[in-house]
mmCIF file of C-alpha atoms in Angstrom:
data_model
loop_
_atom_site.group_PDB
_atom_site.id
_atom_site.type_symbol
_atom_site.label_atom_id
_atom_site.label_comp_id
_atom_site.label_asym_id
_atom_site.label_seq_id
_atom_site.Cartn_x
_atom_site.Cartn_y
_atom_site.Cartn_z
ATOM 1 C CA UNK A 1 54.227 12.139 34.312
ATOM 2 C CA UNK A 2 50.911 11.009 36.807
ATOM 3 C CA UNK A 3 49.798 6.890 36.112
ATOM 4 C CA UNK A 4 44.990 6.047 36.106
ATOM 5 C CA UNK A 5 43.498 3.361 37.324
ATOM 6 C CA UNK A 6 40.400 3.105 36.098
ATOM 7 C CA UNK A 7 37.105 0.801 37.857
ATOM 8 C CA UNK A 8 36.160 -1.539 34.895
ATOM 9 C CA UNK A 9 33.098 -1.809 33.996
ATOM 10 C CA UNK A 10 32.933 -5.297 32.774
ATOM 11 C CA UNK A 11 34.306 -7.659 34.646
ATOM 12 C CA UNK A 12 36.463 -8.231 38.077
ATOM 13 C CA UNK A 13 40.202 -7.124 36.858
ATOM 14 C CA UNK A 14 42.368 -3.993 38.323
ATOM 15 C CA UNK A 15 44.186 -2.668 35.817
ATOM 16 C CA UNK A 16 47.090 -1.735 39.272
ATOM 17 C CA UNK A 17 47.918 -3.783 42.240
ATOM 18 C CA UNK A 18 49.295 -2.478 45.478
ATOM 19 C CA UNK A 19 52.267 -4.201 45.140
ATOM 20 C CA UNK A 20 53.285 -3.461 42.569
ATOM 21 C CA UNK A 21 52.042 0.393 42.411
ATOM 22 C CA UNK A 22 54.239 0.991 45.077
ATOM 23 C CA UNK A 23 57.484 0.028 42.397
ATOM 24 C CA UNK A 24 55.658 2.410 40.057
ATOM 25 C CA UNK A 25 56.201 5.488 43.012
ATOM 26 C CA UNK A 26 59.739 4.817 43.249
ATOM 27 C CA UNK A 27 60.513 4.539 39.606
ATOM 28 C CA UNK A 28 59.039 8.416 40.222
ATOM 29 C CA UNK A 29 55.077 8.386 39.073
ATOM 30 C CA UNK A 30 52.159 9.931 40.838
ATOM 31 C CA UNK A 31 49.447 6.766 40.897
ATOM 32 C CA UNK A 32 45.901 7.661 41.103
ATOM 33 C CA UNK A 33 43.430 4.663 41.499
ATOM 34 C CA UNK A 34 39.639 5.198 41.146
ATOM 35 C CA UNK A 35 36.718 4.260 43.380
ATOM 36 C CA UNK A 36 37.109 0.832 44.346
ATOM 37 C CA UNK A 37 38.986 0.410 41.553
ATOM 38 C CA UNK A 38 39.695 -2.898 43.062
ATOM 39 C CA UNK A 39 36.714 -4.042 44.998
ATOM 40 C CA UNK A 40 35.941 -6.965 43.008
ATOM 41 C CA UNK A 41 39.751 -8.442 43.228
ATOM 42 C CA UNK A 42 39.446 -7.980 47.230
ATOM 43 C CA UNK A 43 41.736 -5.419 47.522
ATOM 44 C CA UNK A 44 39.815 -1.800 49.954
ATOM 45 C CA UNK A 45 40.466 1.446 48.540
ATOM 46 C CA UNK A 46 43.113 1.744 52.090
ATOM 47 C CA UNK A 47 44.654 -0.779 50.841
ATOM 48 C CA UNK A 48 46.174 1.170 47.621
ATOM 49 C CA UNK A 49 46.560 3.878 49.955
ATOM 50 C CA UNK A 50 48.949 1.806 51.544
ATOM 51 C CA UNK A 51 50.979 1.690 48.613
ATOM 52 C CA UNK A 52 50.748 5.466 47.930
ATOM 53 C CA UNK A 53 48.104 6.064 45.883
ATOM 54 C CA UNK A 54 45.160 7.984 45.924
ATOM 55 C CA UNK A 55 41.500 7.765 46.406
ATOM 56 C CA UNK A 56 40.331 9.403 42.676
ATOM 57 C CA UNK A 57 36.613 10.186 40.783
ATOM 58 C CA UNK A 58 36.807 8.469 36.967
ATOM 59 C CA UNK A 59 36.174 12.239 36.129
ATOM 60 C CA UNK A 60 39.458 13.476 37.500
ATOM 61 C CA UNK A 61 41.660 10.561 35.270
ATOM 62 C CA UNK A 62 40.621 12.078 32.840
ATOM 63 C CA UNK A 63 41.072 15.161 33.800
ATOM 64 C CA UNK A 64 45.496 14.318 36.001
ATOM 65 C CA UNK A 65 46.303 12.084 33.991
ATOM 66 C CA UNK A 66 49.583 11.286 31.590
ATOM 67 C CA UNK A 67 49.016 7.616 31.549
ATOM 68 C CA UNK A 68 45.390 5.877 31.885
ATOM 69 C CA UNK A 69 44.806 1.956 32.341
ATOM 70 C CA UNK A 70 42.047 -0.175 32.272
ATOM 71 C CA UNK A 71 42.226 -3.804 31.338
ATOM 72 C CA UNK A 72 39.395 -3.826 28.511
ATOM 73 C CA UNK A 73 38.778 -0.088 26.557
ATOM 74 C CA UNK A 74 36.223 1.528 28.176
ATOM 75 C CA UNK A 75 33.403 2.403 26.342
ATOM 76 C CA UNK A 76 33.161 5.099 22.626
ATOM 77 C CA UNK A 77 31.245 7.571 24.979
ATOM 78 C CA UNK A 78 34.112 7.697 27.206
ATOM 79 C CA UNK A 79 36.777 7.013 24.474
ATOM 80 C CA UNK A 80 36.159 10.948 23.116
ATOM 81 C CA UNK A 81 36.783 12.271 26.845
ATOM 82 C CA UNK A 82 40.635 11.602 25.643
ATOM 83 C CA UNK A 83 43.072 14.084 25.801
ATOM 84 C CA UNK A 84 45.231 14.850 22.767
ATOM 85 C CA UNK A 85 49.309 13.702 23.757
ATOM 86 C CA UNK A 86 47.526 10.864 26.350
ATOM 87 C CA UNK A 87 48.637 7.225 27.069
ATOM 88 C CA UNK A 88 46.041 4.841 26.913
ATOM 89 C CA UNK A 89 47.047 1.505 27.775
ATOM 90 C CA UNK A 90 45.134 -1.921 27.228
ATOM 91 C CA UNK A 91 43.362 -4.703 25.439
ATOM 92 C CA UNK A 92 42.174 -3.157 22.315
ATOM 93 C CA UNK A 93 41.752 -6.687 20.704
ATOM 94 C CA UNK A 94 41.595 -4.241 17.556
ATOM 95 C CA UNK A 95 41.606 -7.684 15.390
ATOM 96 C CA UNK A 96 37.938 -8.494 16.836
ATOM 97 C CA UNK A 97 36.699 -4.723 17.551
ATOM 98 C CA UNK A 98 37.993 -3.665 14.312
ATOM 99 C CA UNK A 99 36.379 -0.186 14.350
ATOM 100 C CA UNK A 100 38.721 0.315 18.035
ATOM 101 C CA UNK A 101 41.629 1.611 16.021
ATOM 102 C CA UNK A 102 39.557 5.008 14.402
ATOM 103 C CA UNK A 103 38.088 6.100 17.705
ATOM 104 C CA UNK A 104 41.417 6.151 19.593
ATOM 105 C CA UNK A 105 43.033 7.935 16.641
ATOM 106 C CA UNK A 106 40.509 10.615 16.700
ATOM 107 C CA UNK A 107 41.918 11.548 19.681
ATOM 108 C CA UNK A 108 44.350 11.976 19.347
ATOM 109 C CA UNK A 109 46.178 10.247 21.845
ATOM 110 C CA UNK A 110 49.233 7.176 22.265
ATOM 111 C CA UNK A 111 47.254 3.838 23.161
ATOM 112 C CA UNK A 112 48.440 0.457 23.763
ATOM 113 C CA UNK A 113 47.382 -2.476 22.799
ATOM 114 C CA UNK A 114 48.468 -5.104 25.404
ATOM 115 C CA UNK A 115 46.992 -8.452 23.239
ATOM 116 C CA UNK A 116 49.231 -7.670 19.932
ATOM 117 C CA UNK A 117 53.001 -7.474 21.895
ATOM 118 C CA UNK A 118 54.526 -10.651 20.086
ATOM 119 C CA UNK A 119 54.570 -13.965 21.263
ATOM 120 C CA UNK A 120 58.848 -13.352 21.603
ATOM 121 C CA UNK A 121 61.565 -13.858 24.964
ATOM 122 C CA UNK A 122 62.114 -10.093 25.588
ATOM 123 C CA UNK A 123 58.352 -10.061 25.685
ATOM 124 C CA UNK A 124 57.124 -12.779 27.407
ATOM 125 C CA UNK A 125 57.006 -10.086 30.670
ATOM 126 C CA UNK A 126 54.432 -7.742 28.457
ATOM 127 C CA UNK A 127 52.868 -11.085 27.448
ATOM 128 C CA UNK A 128 48.766 -10.568 28.211
ATOM 129 C CA UNK A 129 47.478 -13.189 26.477
ATOM 130 C CA UNK A 130 50.290 -15.561 27.814
ATOM 131 C CA UNK A 131 49.049 -15.069 31.306
ATOM 132 C CA UNK A 132 45.907 -14.810 30.249
ATOM 133 C CA UNK A 133 45.216 -17.865 29.458
ATOM 134 C CA UNK A 134 47.347 -19.304 31.816
ATOM 135 C CA UNK A 135 44.611 -19.449 34.120
ATOM 136 C CA UNK A 136 41.677 -19.501 31.062
ATOM 137 C CA UNK A 137 43.308 -23.299 30.341
ATOM 138 C CA UNK A 138 42.606 -24.226 34.259
ATOM 139 C CA UNK A 139 39.157 -22.317 34.780
ATOM 140 C CA UNK A 140 37.761 -24.114 32.358
ATOM 141 C CA UNK A 141 39.050 -27.824 33.247
ATOM 142 C CA UNK A 142 36.902 -26.476 36.762
ATOM 143 C CA UNK A 143 34.570 -25.035 34.969
ATOM 144 C CA UNK A 144 33.172 -28.079 32.435
ATOM 145 C CA UNK A 145 33.923 -30.439 35.966
ATOM 146 C CA UNK A 146 31.700 -28.400 38.022
ATOM 147 C CA UNK A 147 28.944 -28.779 34.520
ATOM 148 C CA UNK A 148 28.763 -32.048 33.549
ATOM 149 C CA UNK A 149 27.205 -34.100 35.738
ATOM 150 C CA UNK A 150 30.213 -37.385 36.293
ATOM 151 C CA UNK A 151 33.453 -38.234 38.140
ATOM 152 C CA UNK A 152 35.857 -36.629 36.290
ATOM 153 C CA UNK A 153 38.347 -39.270 38.176
ATOM 154 C CA UNK A 154 38.272 -42.936 38.291
ATOM 155 C CA UNK A 155 36.107 -44.175 40.646
ATOM 156 C CA UNK A 156 36.138 -48.129 42.894
ATOM 157 C CA UNK A 157 33.780 -47.724 45.216
ATOM 158 C CA UNK A 158 32.680 -51.059 47.136
ATOM 159 C CA UNK A 159 29.055 -50.277 45.062
ATOM 160 C CA UNK A 160 30.898 -50.426 41.612
ATOM 161 C CA UNK A 161 33.339 -48.983 39.845
ATOM 162 C CA UNK A 162 33.127 -45.642 37.107
ATOM 163 C CA UNK A 163 34.835 -44.687 34.429
ATOM 164 C CA UNK A 164 37.643 -41.943 34.013
ATOM 165 C CA UNK A 165 36.120 -38.968 31.484
ATOM 166 C CA UNK A 166 36.900 -38.477 28.217
ATOM 167 C CA UNK A 167 38.141 -34.328 27.271
ATOM 168 C CA UNK A 168 39.868 -33.746 24.513
ATOM 169 C CA UNK A 169 41.272 -30.134 23.533
ATOM 170 C CA UNK A 170 41.793 -29.124 20.655
ATOM 171 C CA UNK A 171 44.621 -26.277 20.395
ATOM 172 C CA UNK A 172 48.349 -26.392 23.048
ATOM 173 C CA UNK A 173 48.781 -23.569 23.427
ATOM 174 C CA UNK A 174 49.509 -21.921 27.261
ATOM 175 C CA UNK A 175 45.515 -22.211 27.751
ATOM 176 C CA UNK A 176 45.483 -26.300 26.230
ATOM 177 C CA UNK A 177 48.012 -26.952 28.115
ATOM 178 C CA UNK A 178 47.226 -25.681 31.364
ATOM 179 C CA UNK A 179 43.491 -27.447 30.226
ATOM 180 C CA UNK A 180 45.755 -30.986 29.524
ATOM 181 C CA UNK A 181 47.619 -30.462 33.001
ATOM 182 C CA UNK A 182 44.915 -30.304 34.989
ATOM 183 C CA UNK A 183 42.963 -32.732 34.073
ATOM 184 C CA UNK A 184 45.120 -34.930 34.793
ATOM 185 C CA UNK A 185 45.760 -33.449 37.577
ATOM 186 C CA UNK A 186 42.218 -34.727 38.342
ATOM 187 C CA UNK A 187 42.078 -38.098 37.210
ATOM 188 C CA UNK A 188 40.652 -37.886 33.787
ATOM 189 C CA UNK A 189 41.343 -39.539 30.501
ATOM 190 C CA UNK A 190 43.184 -36.359 28.115
ATOM 191 C CA UNK A 191 43.123 -35.813 24.511
ATOM 192 C CA UNK A 192 44.420 -33.074 22.933
ATOM 193 C CA UNK A 193 44.771 -31.330 18.817
ATOM 194 C CA UNK A 194 47.542 -29.156 17.492
ATOM 195 C CA UNK A 195 47.618 -27.657 13.867
ATOM 196 C CA UNK A 196 51.217 -27.251 15.219
ATOM 197 C CA UNK A 197 52.868 -30.991 15.321
ATOM 198 C CA UNK A 198 55.635 -29.782 17.953
ATOM 199 C CA UNK A 199 53.818 -29.351 20.144
ATOM 200 C CA UNK A 200 53.082 -33.053 20.441
ATOM 201 C CA UNK A 201 56.207 -33.836 23.166
ATOM 202 C CA UNK A 202 54.080 -30.789 25.092
ATOM 203 C CA UNK A 203 51.365 -32.695 25.157
ATOM 204 C CA UNK A 204 52.799 -35.942 26.180
ATOM 205 C CA UNK A 205 54.852 -34.525 29.302
ATOM 206 C CA UNK A 206 51.074 -33.641 30.625
ATOM 207 C CA UNK A 207 50.452 -36.395 30.505
ATOM 208 C CA UNK A 208 47.610 -36.489 27.305
ATOM 209 C CA UNK A 209 47.108 -38.432 23.704
ATOM 210 C CA UNK A 210 48.713 -36.190 20.752
ATOM 211 C CA UNK A 211 46.516 -36.730 17.348
ATOM 212 C CA UNK A 212 46.993 -35.442 13.735
ATOM 213 C CA UNK A 213 46.721 -35.119 11.004
ATOM 214 C CA UNK A 214 49.688 -34.508 8.051
ATOM 215 C CA UNK A 215 49.355 -31.580 6.154
ATOM 216 C CA UNK A 216 49.069 -29.154 8.522
ATOM 217 C CA UNK A 217 50.946 -25.567 8.256
ATOM 218 C CA UNK A 218 53.017 -24.923 10.640
ATOM 219 C CA UNK A 219 53.253 -22.182 12.921
ATOM 220 C CA UNK A 220 53.879 -18.401 12.810
ATOM 221 C CA UNK A 221 57.494 -16.945 13.410
ATOM 222 C CA UNK A 222 55.888 -15.593 16.056
ATOM 223 C CA UNK A 223 54.181 -19.280 17.058
ATOM 224 C CA UNK A 224 51.822 -18.308 16.385
ATOM 225 C CA UNK A 225 48.598 -21.055 14.610
ATOM 226 C CA UNK A 226 48.858 -20.047 10.883
ATOM 227 C CA UNK A 227 45.079 -20.106 9.496
ATOM 228 C CA UNK A 228 44.994 -23.796 7.417
ATOM 229 C CA UNK A 229 43.257 -24.820 4.317
ATOM 230 C CA UNK A 230 39.812 -26.309 4.037
ATOM 231 C CA UNK A 231 41.059 -29.713 2.587
ATOM 232 C CA UNK A 232 43.569 -30.064 6.157
ATOM 233 C CA UNK A 233 39.999 -28.880 8.250
ATOM 234 C CA UNK A 234 38.239 -31.704 6.979
ATOM 235 C CA UNK A 235 40.926 -34.653 7.614
ATOM 236 C CA UNK A 236 41.010 -32.928 10.679
ATOM 237 C CA UNK A 237 36.723 -33.167 11.404
ATOM 238 C CA UNK A 238 37.120 -36.201 10.120
ATOM 239 C CA UNK A 239 39.472 -37.377 13.046
ATOM 240 C CA UNK A 240 37.714 -35.294 15.224
ATOM 241 C CA UNK A 241 34.450 -36.787 14.681
ATOM 242 C CA UNK A 242 35.080 -39.856 16.878
ATOM 243 C CA UNK A 243 37.184 -37.825 19.098
ATOM 244 C CA UNK A 244 34.013 -35.294 20.418
ATOM 245 C CA UNK A 245 32.102 -37.842 20.629
ATOM 246 C CA UNK A 246 33.486 -39.992 22.773
ATOM 247 C CA UNK A 247 34.252 -37.402 25.314
ATOM 248 C CA UNK A 248 32.877 -36.245 28.201
ATOM 249 C CA UNK A 249 34.247 -32.693 28.038
ATOM 250 C CA UNK A 250 36.096 -30.463 25.140
ATOM 251 C CA UNK A 251 37.464 -27.212 25.894
ATOM 252 C CA UNK A 252 38.122 -25.138 22.921
ATOM 253 C CA UNK A 253 41.208 -22.686 22.410
ATOM 254 C CA UNK A 254 42.534 -22.121 18.315
ATOM 255 C CA UNK A 255 42.590 -18.948 17.535
ATOM 256 C CA UNK A 256 44.440 -17.519 14.923
ATOM 257 C CA UNK A 257 45.798 -14.209 14.601
ATOM 258 C CA UNK A 258 44.490 -11.614 12.607
ATOM 259 C CA UNK A 259 41.289 -14.227 11.908
ATOM 260 C CA UNK A 260 37.667 -15.301 12.686
ATOM 261 C CA UNK A 261 38.597 -18.925 15.191
ATOM 262 C CA UNK A 262 38.247 -21.202 12.665
ATOM 263 C CA UNK A 263 35.324 -23.146 13.487
ATOM 264 C CA UNK A 264 36.382 -27.161 14.090
ATOM 265 C CA UNK A 265 33.026 -28.191 16.101
ATOM 266 C CA UNK A 266 30.152 -28.499 13.889
ATOM 267 C CA UNK A 267 26.135 -28.921 15.575
ATOM 268 C CA UNK A 268 26.857 -32.532 13.969
ATOM 269 C CA UNK A 269 29.923 -33.764 16.011
ATOM 270 C CA UNK A 270 27.932 -31.271 19.325
ATOM 271 C CA UNK A 271 25.277 -33.545 18.187
ATOM 272 C CA UNK A 272 26.447 -37.413 18.261
ATOM 273 C CA UNK A 273 27.815 -36.557 21.183
ATOM 274 C CA UNK A 274 26.762 -37.595 25.452
ATOM 275 C CA UNK A 275 24.032 -36.040 26.791
ATOM 276 C CA UNK A 276 24.729 -34.163 30.075
ATOM 277 C CA UNK A 277 28.525 -33.443 28.017
ATOM 278 C CA UNK A 278 30.055 -30.662 28.280
ATOM 279 C CA UNK A 279 32.046 -27.339 26.241
ATOM 280 C CA UNK A 280 33.769 -25.184 26.734
ATOM 281 C CA UNK A 281 34.670 -22.378 23.971
ATOM 282 C CA UNK A 282 37.730 -19.735 24.966
ATOM 283 C CA UNK A 283 37.620 -18.888 21.768
ATOM 284 C CA UNK A 284 34.164 -17.563 21.766
ATOM 285 C CA UNK A 285 34.493 -13.897 21.428
ATOM 286 C CA UNK A 286 36.901 -14.364 17.884
ATOM 287 C CA UNK A 287 33.716 -16.204 16.739
ATOM 288 C CA UNK A 288 34.576 -19.369 18.519
ATOM 289 C CA UNK A 289 35.335 -22.820 18.030
ATOM 290 C CA UNK A 290 32.420 -24.929 17.631
ATOM 291 C CA UNK A 291 29.042 -24.233 15.470
ATOM 292 C CA UNK A 292 26.605 -23.639 18.191
ATOM 293 C CA UNK A 293 28.499 -21.123 20.262
ATOM 294 C CA UNK A 294 27.598 -17.464 21.545
ATOM 295 C CA UNK A 295 29.937 -14.936 23.564
ATOM 296 C CA UNK A 296 29.299 -15.226 27.080
ATOM 297 C CA UNK A 297 26.102 -17.160 27.441
ATOM 298 C CA UNK A 298 25.503 -20.630 27.766
ATOM 299 C CA UNK A 299 24.061 -22.744 25.476
ATOM 300 C CA UNK A 300 21.364 -26.408 25.975
ATOM 301 C CA UNK A 301 21.475 -28.073 22.980
ATOM 302 C CA UNK A 302 18.239 -30.935 22.057
ATOM 303 C CA UNK A 303 20.227 -33.518 23.543
ATOM 304 C CA UNK A 304 21.868 -31.639 26.415
ATOM 305 C CA UNK A 305 24.686 -30.861 25.509
ATOM 306 C CA UNK A 306 26.655 -27.503 27.842
ATOM 307 C CA UNK A 307 28.327 -25.293 26.000
ATOM 308 C CA UNK A 308 29.445 -21.517 27.447
ATOM 309 C CA UNK A 309 31.119 -19.294 25.084
ATOM 310 C CA UNK A 310 33.861 -17.475 27.029
ATOM 311 C CA UNK A 311 36.048 -16.151 26.750
ATOM 312 C CA UNK A 312 37.464 -14.106 30.169
ATOM 313 C CA UNK A 313 37.412 -16.911 32.084
ATOM 314 C CA UNK A 314 40.978 -15.642 33.639
ATOM 315 C CA UNK A 315 38.319 -13.358 35.712
ATOM 316 C CA UNK A 316 36.826 -15.702 37.816
ATOM 317 C CA UNK A 317 40.270 -15.684 39.929
ATOM 318 C CA UNK A 318 40.635 -11.908 39.362
ATOM 319 C CA UNK A 319 43.021 -11.947 42.522
ATOM 320 C CA UNK A 320 45.731 -13.181 41.391
ATOM 321 C CA UNK A 321 44.698 -12.324 37.319
ATOM 322 C CA UNK A 322 44.915 -9.008 38.398
ATOM 323 C CA UNK A 323 48.207 -9.501 39.512
ATOM 324 C CA UNK A 324 49.651 -10.745 36.774
ATOM 325 C CA UNK A 325 48.470 -8.291 34.255
ATOM 326 C CA UNK A 326 49.483 -5.912 36.563
ATOM 327 C CA UNK A 327 53.176 -6.536 35.852
ATOM 328 C CA UNK A 328 53.091 -6.476 32.645
ATOM 329 C CA UNK A 329 51.700 -3.333 33.151
ATOM 330 C CA UNK A 330 54.810 -2.700 34.768
ATOM 331 C CA UNK A 331 57.221 -4.426 32.211
ATOM 332 C CA UNK A 332 55.696 -2.741 29.568
ATOM 333 C CA UNK A 333 56.179 1.300 30.676
ATOM 334 C CA UNK A 334 59.646 -0.035 32.176
ATOM 335 C CA UNK A 335 60.522 -0.934 28.536
ATOM 336 C CA UNK A 336 58.449 1.540 26.332
ATOM 337 C CA UNK A 337 59.662 4.881 29.410
ATOM 338 C CA UNK A 338 62.628 6.272 30.415
ATOM 339 C CA UNK A 339 64.490 7.264 32.816
ATOM 340 C CA UNK A 340 63.175 10.039 32.831
ATOM 341 C CA UNK A 341 59.546 8.435 32.449
ATOM 342 C CA UNK A 342 58.295 10.314 29.013
ATOM 343 C CA UNK A 343 57.501 8.343 25.970
ATOM 344 C CA UNK A 344 60.475 6.388 23.943
ATOM 345 C CA UNK A 345 59.518 6.949 20.530
ATOM 346 C CA UNK A 346 62.709 5.822 19.842
ATOM 347 C CA UNK A 347 61.361 3.132 19.526
ATOM 348 C CA UNK A 348 58.948 3.620 17.118
ATOM 349 C CA UNK A 349 61.167 0.486 14.906
ATOM 350 C CA UNK A 350 61.062 -1.350 18.195
ATOM 351 C CA UNK A 351 58.520 -4.754 17.352
ATOM 352 C CA UNK A 352 57.216 -4.264 20.581
ATOM 353 C CA UNK A 353 56.559 -0.748 20.050
ATOM 354 C CA UNK A 354 54.682 -1.133 17.263
ATOM 355 C CA UNK A 355 53.540 -4.409 16.838
ATOM 356 C CA UNK A 356 51.349 -2.507 20.059
ATOM 357 C CA UNK A 357 50.632 0.872 19.509
ATOM 358 C CA UNK A 358 48.211 0.805 16.864
ATOM 359 C CA UNK A 359 47.256 4.839 18.000
ATOM 360 C CA UNK A 360 50.206 7.847 17.370
ATOM 361 C CA UNK A 361 49.927 11.390 18.917
ATOM 362 C CA UNK A 362 49.891 13.573 15.950
ATOM 363 C CA UNK A 363 52.233 16.762 16.777
ATOM 364 C CA UNK A 364 51.006 19.684 14.944
#
């Protein structure tokens, strides 16, 4: 059984790292890695070869690999090169890119979308969203701190005292909690909000203040935020108007599985913020939590608020992000394959298998 690892055409990550390649080879796999696939993650071809992989061309991966791995999905043209029966593992985000499933299905392959793995205790080691969200929350605060024309911490000098910056975090999931922890370590005053009231203790344990509106629909069985009523959203906006107006940095992390991200920050709220304030919207690829947000773009409003729409901030820590992703892939492969490295189709009713498998091979 041969695994092929693509060089990403967008972003800095790589699907496998040498230490994981060694573990896969020990299980009996052959591993092909595209030439310079690890370059943006500071991994040389020689590092992969030392681990036992063979360096290959991109076309060879399509022709020789049984299992293909990429962090982001291939282009439409390259999807057409996939062979019937191949297994392709990536982050397809089928709730956002709604036509991707049909395109993959036409190739008669097994396609597994790691971002669809449910958040359960047994799936923790394969949970790509949590792995990447933790990095994104950390980097979001550092990015905002770099853009903010102020200190984050209190400074007392002979020339006078500087008050600490105020950071407001929307969503207290993995990314939000990491953002809260990072902002507190940098000396900021931190407030947070989440529809899941059970996150209040977690926010407080990290030193943040939890703001809440009563009447929220609670989390789904898999731990994701639920879609809220318009009445709740209106009350939440009113409560947050003052919080946002008084904040120097706002970190947006709120998403709803299978739906467009809720617009929580209106243009009116942004227009009321202080000049030089910064918003980092990690939900931008799902529409964004801020009305101004555009994915992969930085918007500067008339009152000089910078709004960064970036749902791939984990790319800013490509070395660690690649390692975590590779570990997720390794654990997932071990779960869905048998000891003889064949796909375990007996798992088709398993929660992890059926949630992540977005297309199945149909044998004639």
